[in-house]
Amino acid sequence: DIEFGYGAEADRFADEAREFFRRNWTPELRERRHYAWEGYDPEFWKRLAGAGFLYPAWPRVYGGQERGRTEMEALAAVFFEFGCTRHPIDTTGMVAASLMRFGQEDLKQEVLGRFARGEAISSLGYSEPGSGSDVADAQTRAVWDRDGWVINGQKMFTSGANLGDYVFLLARTDPEAEKHKGLTLFLVPLEMPGVEVRPFETLSDEKTNATYYSNVRLPDRYRVGEANDGWTVLTYALELEHGKGVILEQREMLRGAVEWARSTDAAGQCPFERESVRMRLARAAVHTEVADAINRAALYASTEGVGDGAIGPMAKFFSTDRFIEDAADLMDLCAPDSLLRGRYGGGDSGAAAVEFGYRLSTATSIYGGTSEIMKSIVAQGSLGMPRSRS
């Protein structure tokens, strides 16, 4: 009696979204599609919001429909099918959830409506040049000065800041406190004087940014949570990120590899006829199916409130680890055709889909929590081992 689908209600919601995309996903949007933030289109975001496909899981009071996790998973698959990025949606949604729980009322009134209508997006300002995943070691300073805060410092990997409206910024407000104390979170409008954004390219064609804050004067209403209690807010926000595999990306790469293998080259040879080729494709296929099964088990555990809390990180680690392994193997298998540059979003032919998957795979071990952090959570939560992360 195990159910591997998302259910009839989720399927209906996905069909509604699919019909919306068929009517609104223009050739121009498809041509500019991108896996990451570069696929963001402000006008299309407003259409998504108007149709109810931007933040449908939100509470109704903030403009949502209170859709469940299974419906959101089904919706995400439709976005992937058409090649529409979810990076700005997922990141802004995480920031919005933190505002709903910890934000001051006037900040909620100012910002959440803009998010819900598709008029604004937010990036994350956690990592710094001297503290990547160890975000609690943040050295960016926020000092109280008469009627507000003065912020000075630098952040790295502030993806989306070159396109967005806000950054969810972690700053140290008490340098004398212990490492995880004395931190405060702020929602900083990127248009504030003293904010500078410098984009740079990455291997997967994704622009990310270094952001600089020089005497940025910020009113106290932009503080999220209590002063010096930013770790509480940050822990909540990070938990929203953890525990999701990259199944759609794995399947797309596998689809491209199988398509390549079934084609016939100029010499009339079909790679799929060779047992060694089928074996390598089968190994990647098994990894993808197992990752999908663990991911669905994690979704069930989260929805029903069962389990030890480690299955989400387990799903995320297994999926990204096998994605990296299979991407390297399939890139080699499809060579030299895999030198063809691929793009995101259903339909890249054959080896080009493998090439894109190869470039993307490494970054997935960092998205939503590094593999080292995921392993630490699994060891502690499922195996009863001592806590190993700082």
Tab-separated table of C-alpha atoms in Angstrom:
chain	number	residue	atom	x	y	z
A	1	ASP	CA	0.000	0.000	0.000
A	2	ILE	CA	2.996	2.346	-0.307
A	3	GLU	CA	2.094	5.429	-2.358
A	4	PHE	CA	4.957	6.859	-4.422
A	5	GLY	CA	2.915	9.577	-6.107
A	6	TYR	CA	1.977	12.987	-4.767
A	7	GLY	CA	-1.763	12.307	-4.753
A	8	ALA	CA	-4.726	13.455	-6.843
A	9	GLU	CA	-4.927	16.953	-5.380
A	10	ALA	CA	-1.239	17.622	-6.059
A	11	ASP	CA	-1.602	16.260	-9.589
A	12	ARG	CA	-4.544	18.598	-10.268
A	13	PHE	CA	-2.555	21.570	-8.984
A	14	ALA	CA	0.398	20.603	-11.201
A	15	ASP	CA	-1.912	20.350	-14.228
A	16	GLU	CA	-3.221	23.860	-13.534
A	17	ALA	CA	0.341	25.159	-13.354
A	18	ARG	CA	1.289	23.292	-16.534
A	19	GLU	CA	-1.588	24.941	-18.390
A	20	PHE	CA	-0.502	28.363	-17.078
A	21	PHE	CA	3.020	27.805	-18.398
A	22	ARG	CA	1.739	26.638	-21.779
A	23	ARG	CA	-0.128	29.926	-22.124
A	24	ASN	CA	2.494	32.271	-20.635
A	25	TRP	CA	5.943	30.719	-21.150
A	26	THR	CA	6.831	32.594	-24.317
A	27	PRO	CA	9.626	31.691	-26.782
A	28	GLU	CA	11.529	34.720	-25.454
A	29	LEU	CA	11.325	33.455	-21.875
A	30	ARG	CA	12.387	29.986	-22.961
A	31	GLU	CA	15.363	31.384	-24.828
A	32	ARG	CA	16.501	33.284	-21.724
A	33	ARG	CA	15.866	30.375	-19.338
A	34	HIS	CA	18.512	29.761	-16.725
A	35	TYR	CA	18.932	27.359	-13.825
A	36	ALA	CA	19.837	30.072	-11.317
A	37	TRP	CA	18.964	33.703	-10.621
A	38	GLU	CA	19.685	34.823	-14.175
A	39	GLY	CA	16.366	33.247	-15.185
A	40	TYR	CA	14.484	35.795	-13.064
A	41	ASP	CA	12.039	37.936	-15.044
A	42	PRO	CA	10.184	40.584	-12.971
A	43	GLU	CA	7.143	40.761	-15.238
A	44	PHE	CA	6.726	36.999	-15.415
A	45	TRP	CA	7.049	36.858	-11.611
A	46	LYS	CA	4.047	39.167	-11.333
A	47	ARG	CA	2.053	36.902	-13.653
A	48	LEU	CA	3.031	33.892	-11.547
A	49	ALA	CA	1.853	35.737	-8.445
A	50	GLY	CA	-1.440	36.739	-10.043
A	51	ALA	CA	-2.116	33.135	-11.030
A	52	GLY	CA	-1.297	31.814	-7.559
A	53	PHE	CA	1.874	29.900	-8.453
A	54	LEU	CA	4.509	32.051	-6.754
A	55	TYR	CA	4.043	31.316	-3.033
A	56	PRO	CA	0.964	29.055	-2.781
A	57	ALA	CA	2.188	27.430	0.473
A	58	TRP	CA	2.016	30.729	2.376
A	59	PRO	CA	-0.752	31.443	4.894
A	60	ARG	CA	-3.786	33.088	3.323
A	61	VAL	CA	-3.339	36.179	5.483
A	62	TYR	CA	-0.108	36.872	3.584
A	63	GLY	CA	-1.515	36.117	0.131
A	64	GLY	CA	-0.961	32.355	-0.061
A	65	GLN	CA	-3.263	29.355	-0.414
A	66	GLU	CA	-1.834	27.172	2.388
A	67	ARG	CA	-0.902	24.422	-0.075
A	68	GLY	CA	0.827	21.346	1.329
A	69	ARG	CA	4.319	19.969	0.782
A	70	THR	CA	3.242	17.382	-1.777
A	71	GLU	CA	1.541	20.041	-3.894
A	72	MET	CA	4.673	22.172	-3.748
A	73	GLU	CA	6.829	19.239	-4.895
A	74	ALA	CA	4.484	18.639	-7.820
A	75	LEU	CA	4.602	22.345	-8.680
A	76	ALA	CA	8.418	22.394	-8.582
A	77	ALA	CA	8.487	19.611	-11.174
A	78	VAL	CA	6.394	21.755	-13.531
A	79	PHE	CA	8.814	24.678	-13.145
A	80	PHE	CA	11.671	22.325	-14.034
A	81	GLU	CA	9.770	20.882	-16.991
A	82	PHE	CA	9.549	24.331	-18.582
A	83	GLY	CA	13.008	25.502	-17.507
A	84	CYS	CA	11.813	28.230	-15.140
A	85	THR	CA	14.188	28.871	-12.248
A	86	ARG	CA	12.997	28.589	-8.652
A	87	HIS	CA	16.111	30.072	-7.021
A	88	PRO	CA	14.526	33.501	-6.373
A	89	ILE	CA	11.265	31.887	-5.231
A	90	ASP	CA	12.828	29.429	-2.792
A	91	THR	CA	15.254	31.966	-1.306
A	92	THR	CA	12.694	34.750	-0.999
A	93	GLY	CA	10.193	32.282	0.449
A	94	MET	CA	12.671	31.257	3.136
A	95	VAL	CA	13.315	34.907	4.034
A	96	ALA	CA	9.574	35.598	4.074
A	97	ALA	CA	8.923	32.662	6.423
A	98	SER	CA	11.518	34.093	8.807
A	99	LEU	CA	9.832	37.505	8.625
A	100	MET	CA	6.429	35.974	9.323
A	101	ARG	CA	7.791	34.379	12.475
A	102	PHE	CA	10.308	36.938	13.757
A	103	GLY	CA	9.746	40.192	11.864
A	104	GLN	CA	8.367	43.373	13.350
A	105	GLU	CA	4.848	44.212	12.275
A	106	ASP	CA	5.709	47.319	10.262
A	107	LEU	CA	8.421	45.380	8.389
A	108	LYS	CA	5.930	42.637	7.537
A	109	GLN	CA	3.518	45.247	6.248
A	110	GLU	CA	6.220	46.856	4.119
A	111	VAL	CA	7.797	43.750	2.613
A	112	LEU	CA	5.568	40.660	2.566
A	113	GLY	CA	2.991	42.172	0.253
A	114	ARG	CA	5.714	43.104	-2.244
A	115	PHE	CA	7.031	39.550	-2.156
A	116	ALA	CA	3.544	38.043	-2.554
A	117	ARG	CA	2.745	40.223	-5.589
A	118	GLY	CA	6.027	39.345	-7.285
A	119	GLU	CA	7.298	42.912	-6.985
A	120	ALA	CA	10.453	42.141	-5.001
A	121	ILE	CA	12.883	39.315	-4.215
A	122	SER	CA	15.529	38.778	-1.549
A	123	SER	CA	19.010	37.249	-1.451
A	124	LEU	CA	20.962	35.827	1.503
A	125	GLY	CA	23.901	37.546	3.189
A	126	TYR	CA	25.462	34.880	5.414
A	127	SER	CA	28.893	33.806	4.114
A	128	GLU	CA	31.989	35.989	4.309
A	129	PRO	CA	35.501	35.694	2.828
A	130	GLY	CA	36.762	34.259	6.123
A	131	SER	CA	33.718	32.186	7.018
A	132	GLY	CA	31.911	30.190	4.347
A	133	SER	CA	29.711	27.470	5.830
A	134	ASP	CA	30.771	28.559	9.326
A	135	VAL	CA	28.357	31.493	9.197
A	136	ALA	CA	28.438	31.981	12.980
A	137	ASP	CA	31.951	33.399	12.586
A	138	ALA	CA	30.532	36.453	10.774
A	139	GLN	CA	32.590	39.613	11.250
A	140	THR	CA	30.315	42.094	9.473
A	141	ARG	CA	29.455	44.617	12.185
A	142	ALA	CA	26.217	46.373	13.036
A	143	VAL	CA	26.584	49.083	15.695
A	144	TRP	CA	23.694	50.911	17.342
A	145	ASP	CA	23.950	54.652	16.790
A	146	ARG	CA	21.250	56.950	18.192
A	147	ASP	CA	18.166	55.932	16.149
A	148	GLY	CA	19.355	52.995	14.065
A	149	TRP	CA	22.156	50.636	13.074
A	150	VAL	CA	25.360	51.346	11.181
A	151	ILE	CA	26.588	48.339	9.176
A	152	ASN	CA	30.114	47.758	7.878
A	153	GLY	CA	31.530	44.616	6.334
A	154	GLN	CA	31.597	42.260	3.358
A	155	LYS	CA	29.646	39.186	2.274
A	156	MET	CA	30.459	36.548	-0.335
A	157	PHE	CA	28.192	34.399	-2.538
A	158	THR	CA	25.282	36.821	-2.179
A	159	SER	CA	23.541	35.242	-5.170
A	160	GLY	CA	20.710	37.324	-6.604
A	161	ALA	CA	21.879	40.616	-5.085
A	162	ASN	CA	22.639	41.963	-8.577
A	163	LEU	CA	18.960	41.452	-9.459
A	164	GLY	CA	17.143	41.704	-6.148
A	165	ASP	CA	15.704	44.219	-3.737
A	166	TYR	CA	16.768	42.997	-0.286
A	167	VAL	CA	19.490	40.969	1.405
A	168	PHE	CA	18.871	38.940	4.568
A	169	LEU	CA	22.039	39.993	6.374
A	170	LEU	CA	23.743	38.373	9.352
A	171	ALA	CA	25.840	40.807	11.383
A	172	ARG	CA	27.736	40.773	14.651
A	173	THR	CA	26.199	43.204	17.119
A	174	ASP	CA	28.152	42.198	20.245
A	175	PRO	CA	31.828	41.403	19.510
A	176	GLU	CA	32.428	40.461	23.149
A	177	ALA	CA	29.827	37.687	23.180
A	178	GLU	CA	30.425	34.006	22.430
A	179	LYS	CA	30.590	32.921	18.788
A	180	HIS	CA	26.920	31.943	18.392
A	181	LYS	CA	25.735	34.870	20.465
A	182	GLY	CA	25.963	38.548	19.719
A	183	LEU	CA	24.573	38.041	16.194
A	184	THR	CA	21.561	39.817	14.707
A	185	LEU	CA	19.720	39.441	11.407
A	186	PHE	CA	18.566	42.363	9.292
A	187	LEU	CA	16.621	42.713	6.070
A	188	VAL	CA	18.643	45.334	4.222
A	189	PRO	CA	17.174	47.116	1.172
A	190	LEU	CA	19.863	46.895	-1.513
A	191	GLU	CA	19.122	50.444	-2.601
A	192	MET	CA	20.421	51.818	0.716
A	193	PRO	CA	23.405	54.200	0.416
A	194	GLY	CA	26.662	52.411	1.160
A	195	VAL	CA	25.677	49.039	-0.362
A	196	GLU	CA	27.832	47.882	-3.284
A	197	VAL	CA	27.257	44.725	-5.350
A	198	ARG	CA	30.028	43.175	-7.465
A	199	PRO	CA	28.965	40.155	-9.577
A	200	PHE	CA	31.302	37.369	-10.684
A	201	GLU	CA	30.814	34.230	-12.791
A	202	THR	CA	30.853	30.588	-11.661
A	203	LEU	CA	31.428	27.278	-13.439
A	204	SER	CA	27.704	26.614	-13.921
A	205	ASP	CA	27.111	29.997	-15.650
A	206	GLU	CA	25.613	31.310	-12.438
A	207	LYS	CA	26.458	34.833	-11.378
A	208	THR	CA	26.995	35.293	-7.688
A	209	ASN	CA	28.153	38.418	-5.882
A	210	ALA	CA	30.465	39.950	-3.378
A	211	THR	CA	28.562	42.618	-1.463
A	212	TYR	CA	30.094	45.463	0.513
A	213	TYR	CA	28.507	47.519	3.285
A	214	SER	CA	30.102	50.852	4.101
A	215	ASN	CA	28.456	52.869	6.879
A	216	VAL	CA	24.997	51.673	5.860
A	217	ARG	CA	22.504	53.380	8.167
A	218	LEU	CA	19.531	51.121	8.772
A	219	PRO	CA	16.386	51.913	10.802
A	220	ASP	CA	15.628	49.456	13.587
A	221	ARG	CA	12.410	48.248	11.915
A	222	TYR	CA	14.604	46.231	9.516
A	223	ARG	CA	15.904	44.111	12.391
A	224	VAL	CA	14.494	40.559	12.281
A	225	GLY	CA	14.245	38.948	15.704
A	226	GLU	CA	15.765	40.213	18.905
A	227	ALA	CA	19.115	41.983	18.950
A	228	ASN	CA	21.960	39.554	19.730
A	229	ASP	CA	19.630	36.566	19.205
A	230	GLY	CA	20.216	36.157	15.485
A	231	TRP	CA	21.261	32.524	15.906
A	232	THR	CA	17.680	31.605	16.791
A	233	VAL	CA	16.404	33.239	13.608
A	234	LEU	CA	19.215	31.819	11.502
A	235	THR	CA	18.680	28.266	12.793
A	236	TYR	CA	15.026	28.490	11.795
A	237	ALA	CA	15.927	29.800	8.346
A	238	LEU	CA	18.592	27.151	7.754
A	239	GLU	CA	16.210	24.352	8.718
A	240	LEU	CA	13.905	25.512	5.932
A	241	GLU	CA	16.774	24.883	3.478
A	242	HIS	CA	17.880	21.456	4.615
A	243	GLY	CA	16.787	18.113	3.301
A	244	LYS	CA	15.947	17.981	-0.376
A	245	GLY	CA	17.624	16.071	-3.175
A	246	VAL	CA	18.238	17.101	-6.766
A	247	ILE	CA	16.133	14.374	-8.361
A	248	LEU	CA	14.838	16.449	-11.262
A	249	GLU	CA	18.366	17.416	-12.245
A	250	GLN	CA	19.564	13.813	-11.985
A	251	ARG	CA	16.716	12.573	-14.187
A	252	GLU	CA	17.354	15.234	-16.812
A	253	MET	CA	21.033	14.330	-17.035
A	254	LEU	CA	20.190	10.620	-17.276
A	255	ARG	CA	17.607	11.333	-19.981
A	256	GLY	CA	20.248	13.119	-22.035
A	257	ALA	CA	22.730	10.271	-21.614
A	258	VAL	CA	20.186	7.641	-22.689
A	259	GLU	CA	19.180	9.756	-25.683
A	260	TRP	CA	22.840	10.015	-26.685
A	261	ALA	CA	23.358	6.270	-26.247
A	262	ARG	CA	20.379	5.384	-28.435
A	263	SER	CA	21.507	7.607	-31.311
A	264	THR	CA	23.576	6.371	-34.231
A	265	ASP	CA	26.913	8.009	-35.049
A	266	ALA	CA	28.381	8.747	-38.480
A	267	ALA	CA	29.887	5.259	-38.631
A	268	GLY	CA	26.488	3.664	-38.025
A	269	GLN	CA	27.354	2.618	-34.462
A	270	CYS	CA	24.797	2.794	-31.629
A	271	PRO	CA	26.461	3.029	-28.181
A	272	PHE	CA	23.415	1.459	-26.477
A	273	GLU	CA	24.187	-1.856	-28.156
A	274	ARG	CA	27.321	-2.197	-26.027
A	275	GLU	CA	26.847	-3.914	-22.665
A	276	SER	CA	29.397	-1.652	-20.952
A	277	VAL	CA	27.375	1.420	-21.941
A	278	ARG	CA	24.117	-0.090	-20.675
A	279	MET	CA	25.805	-1.019	-17.391
A	280	ARG	CA	26.946	2.548	-16.764
A	281	LEU	CA	23.538	3.968	-17.650
A	282	ALA	CA	21.881	1.388	-15.394
A	283	ARG	CA	24.080	2.353	-12.451
A	284	ALA	CA	23.095	6.022	-12.826
A	285	ALA	CA	19.445	5.009	-13.222
A	286	VAL	CA	19.512	2.962	-10.007
A	287	HIS	CA	21.136	5.838	-8.124
A	288	THR	CA	18.414	8.183	-9.388
A	289	GLU	CA	15.585	5.836	-8.378
A	290	VAL	CA	17.025	5.261	-4.903
A	291	ALA	CA	17.565	9.008	-4.423
A	292	ASP	CA	13.963	9.632	-5.487
A	293	ALA	CA	12.649	7.005	-3.052
A	294	ILE	CA	14.604	8.478	-0.124
A	295	ASN	CA	13.470	11.975	-1.112
A	296	ARG	CA	9.815	10.891	-1.115
A	297	ALA	CA	10.297	9.166	2.238
A	298	ALA	CA	11.715	12.424	3.600
A	299	LEU	CA	8.729	14.328	2.193
A	300	TYR	CA	6.365	11.860	3.888
A	301	ALA	CA	8.245	12.109	7.197
A	302	SER	CA	8.130	15.895	7.092
A	303	THR	CA	4.450	16.010	6.136
A	304	GLU	CA	3.350	13.466	8.753
A	305	GLY	CA	5.750	14.623	11.478
A	306	VAL	CA	7.414	11.236	11.883
A	307	GLY	CA	11.028	10.061	11.911
A	308	ASP	CA	14.152	11.330	13.614
A	309	GLY	CA	14.671	14.472	11.533
A	310	ALA	CA	17.747	13.112	9.778
A	311	ILE	CA	16.081	11.581	6.730
A	312	GLY	CA	15.870	14.965	4.967
A	313	PRO	CA	19.637	15.545	5.223
A	314	MET	CA	20.119	11.874	4.300
A	315	ALA	CA	18.090	12.381	1.113
A	316	LYS	CA	20.003	15.537	0.273
A	317	PHE	CA	23.438	14.020	0.814
A	318	PHE	CA	22.749	10.775	-1.063
A	319	SER	CA	21.238	12.605	-4.026
A	320	THR	CA	23.992	15.172	-4.467
A	321	ASP	CA	26.775	12.663	-3.802
A	322	ARG	CA	25.494	10.301	-6.500
A	323	PHE	CA	24.747	13.193	-8.839
A	324	ILE	CA	28.412	14.229	-8.713
A	325	GLU	CA	29.603	10.635	-9.159
A	326	ASP	CA	27.262	9.888	-12.065
A	327	ALA	CA	27.881	13.230	-13.758
A	328	ALA	CA	31.609	12.515	-13.947
A	329	ASP	CA	30.996	8.995	-15.285
A	330	LEU	CA	28.403	10.010	-17.883
A	331	MET	CA	30.510	12.973	-18.983
A	332	ASP	CA	33.291	10.476	-19.713
A	333	LEU	CA	30.902	7.999	-21.334
A	334	CYS	CA	29.481	10.553	-23.769
A	335	ALA	CA	32.831	12.104	-24.701
A	336	PRO	CA	33.691	13.839	-26.960
A	337	ASP	CA	30.048	14.762	-27.646
A	338	SER	CA	29.724	15.892	-24.020
A	339	LEU	CA	31.905	18.892	-24.861
A	340	LEU	CA	28.738	20.416	-26.361
A	341	ARG	CA	27.597	23.179	-24.032
A	342	GLY	CA	24.263	22.425	-22.388
A	343	ARG	CA	21.521	24.606	-20.921
A	344	TYR	CA	18.954	24.217	-18.184
A	345	GLY	CA	15.353	23.334	-18.773
A	346	GLY	CA	13.823	20.269	-20.313
A	347	GLY	CA	14.926	19.435	-23.737
A	348	ASP	CA	18.646	19.891	-24.259
A	349	SER	CA	19.553	17.123	-26.647
A	350	GLY	CA	21.689	14.165	-25.656
A	351	ALA	CA	25.164	14.830	-24.399
A	352	ALA	CA	24.523	18.569	-23.944
A	353	ALA	CA	22.242	17.742	-21.009
A	354	VAL	CA	25.063	15.655	-19.531
A	355	GLU	CA	27.517	18.535	-19.935
A	356	PHE	CA	25.231	20.904	-18.054
A	357	GLY	CA	24.621	18.325	-15.331
A	358	TYR	CA	28.375	17.882	-14.910
A	359	ARG	CA	28.961	21.607	-14.398
A	360	LEU	CA	25.991	21.910	-12.062
A	361	SER	CA	26.619	18.833	-9.927
A	362	THR	CA	29.469	20.132	-7.766
A	363	ALA	CA	27.487	23.169	-6.639
A	364	THR	CA	24.618	20.981	-5.423
A	365	SER	CA	26.826	19.653	-2.625
A	366	ILE	CA	26.786	23.216	-1.237
A	367	TYR	CA	23.212	24.348	-1.939
A	368	GLY	CA	20.941	24.014	1.085
A	369	GLY	CA	23.739	22.959	3.427
A	370	THR	CA	27.069	21.367	2.590
A	371	SER	CA	27.479	17.602	2.369
A	372	GLU	CA	29.692	17.697	5.474
A	373	ILE	CA	26.889	19.320	7.468
A	374	MET	CA	24.350	16.808	6.117
A	375	LYS	CA	26.562	13.889	7.162
A	376	SER	CA	26.983	15.398	10.609
A	377	ILE	CA	23.210	15.705	11.070
A	378	VAL	CA	22.652	12.111	9.929
A	379	ALA	CA	25.379	10.820	12.252
A	380	GLN	CA	23.907	12.661	15.211
A	381	GLY	CA	20.201	12.219	14.446
A	382	SER	CA	20.064	8.661	13.121
A	383	LEU	CA	23.191	6.985	14.481
A	384	GLY	CA	23.314	8.587	17.924
A	385	MET	CA	26.852	9.877	17.469
A	386	PRO	CA	28.118	13.032	19.201
A	387	ARG	CA	27.515	16.392	17.587
A	388	SER	CA	30.461	17.147	15.283
A	389	ARG	CA	29.570	20.529	13.758
A	390	SER	CA	30.300	23.866	15.397
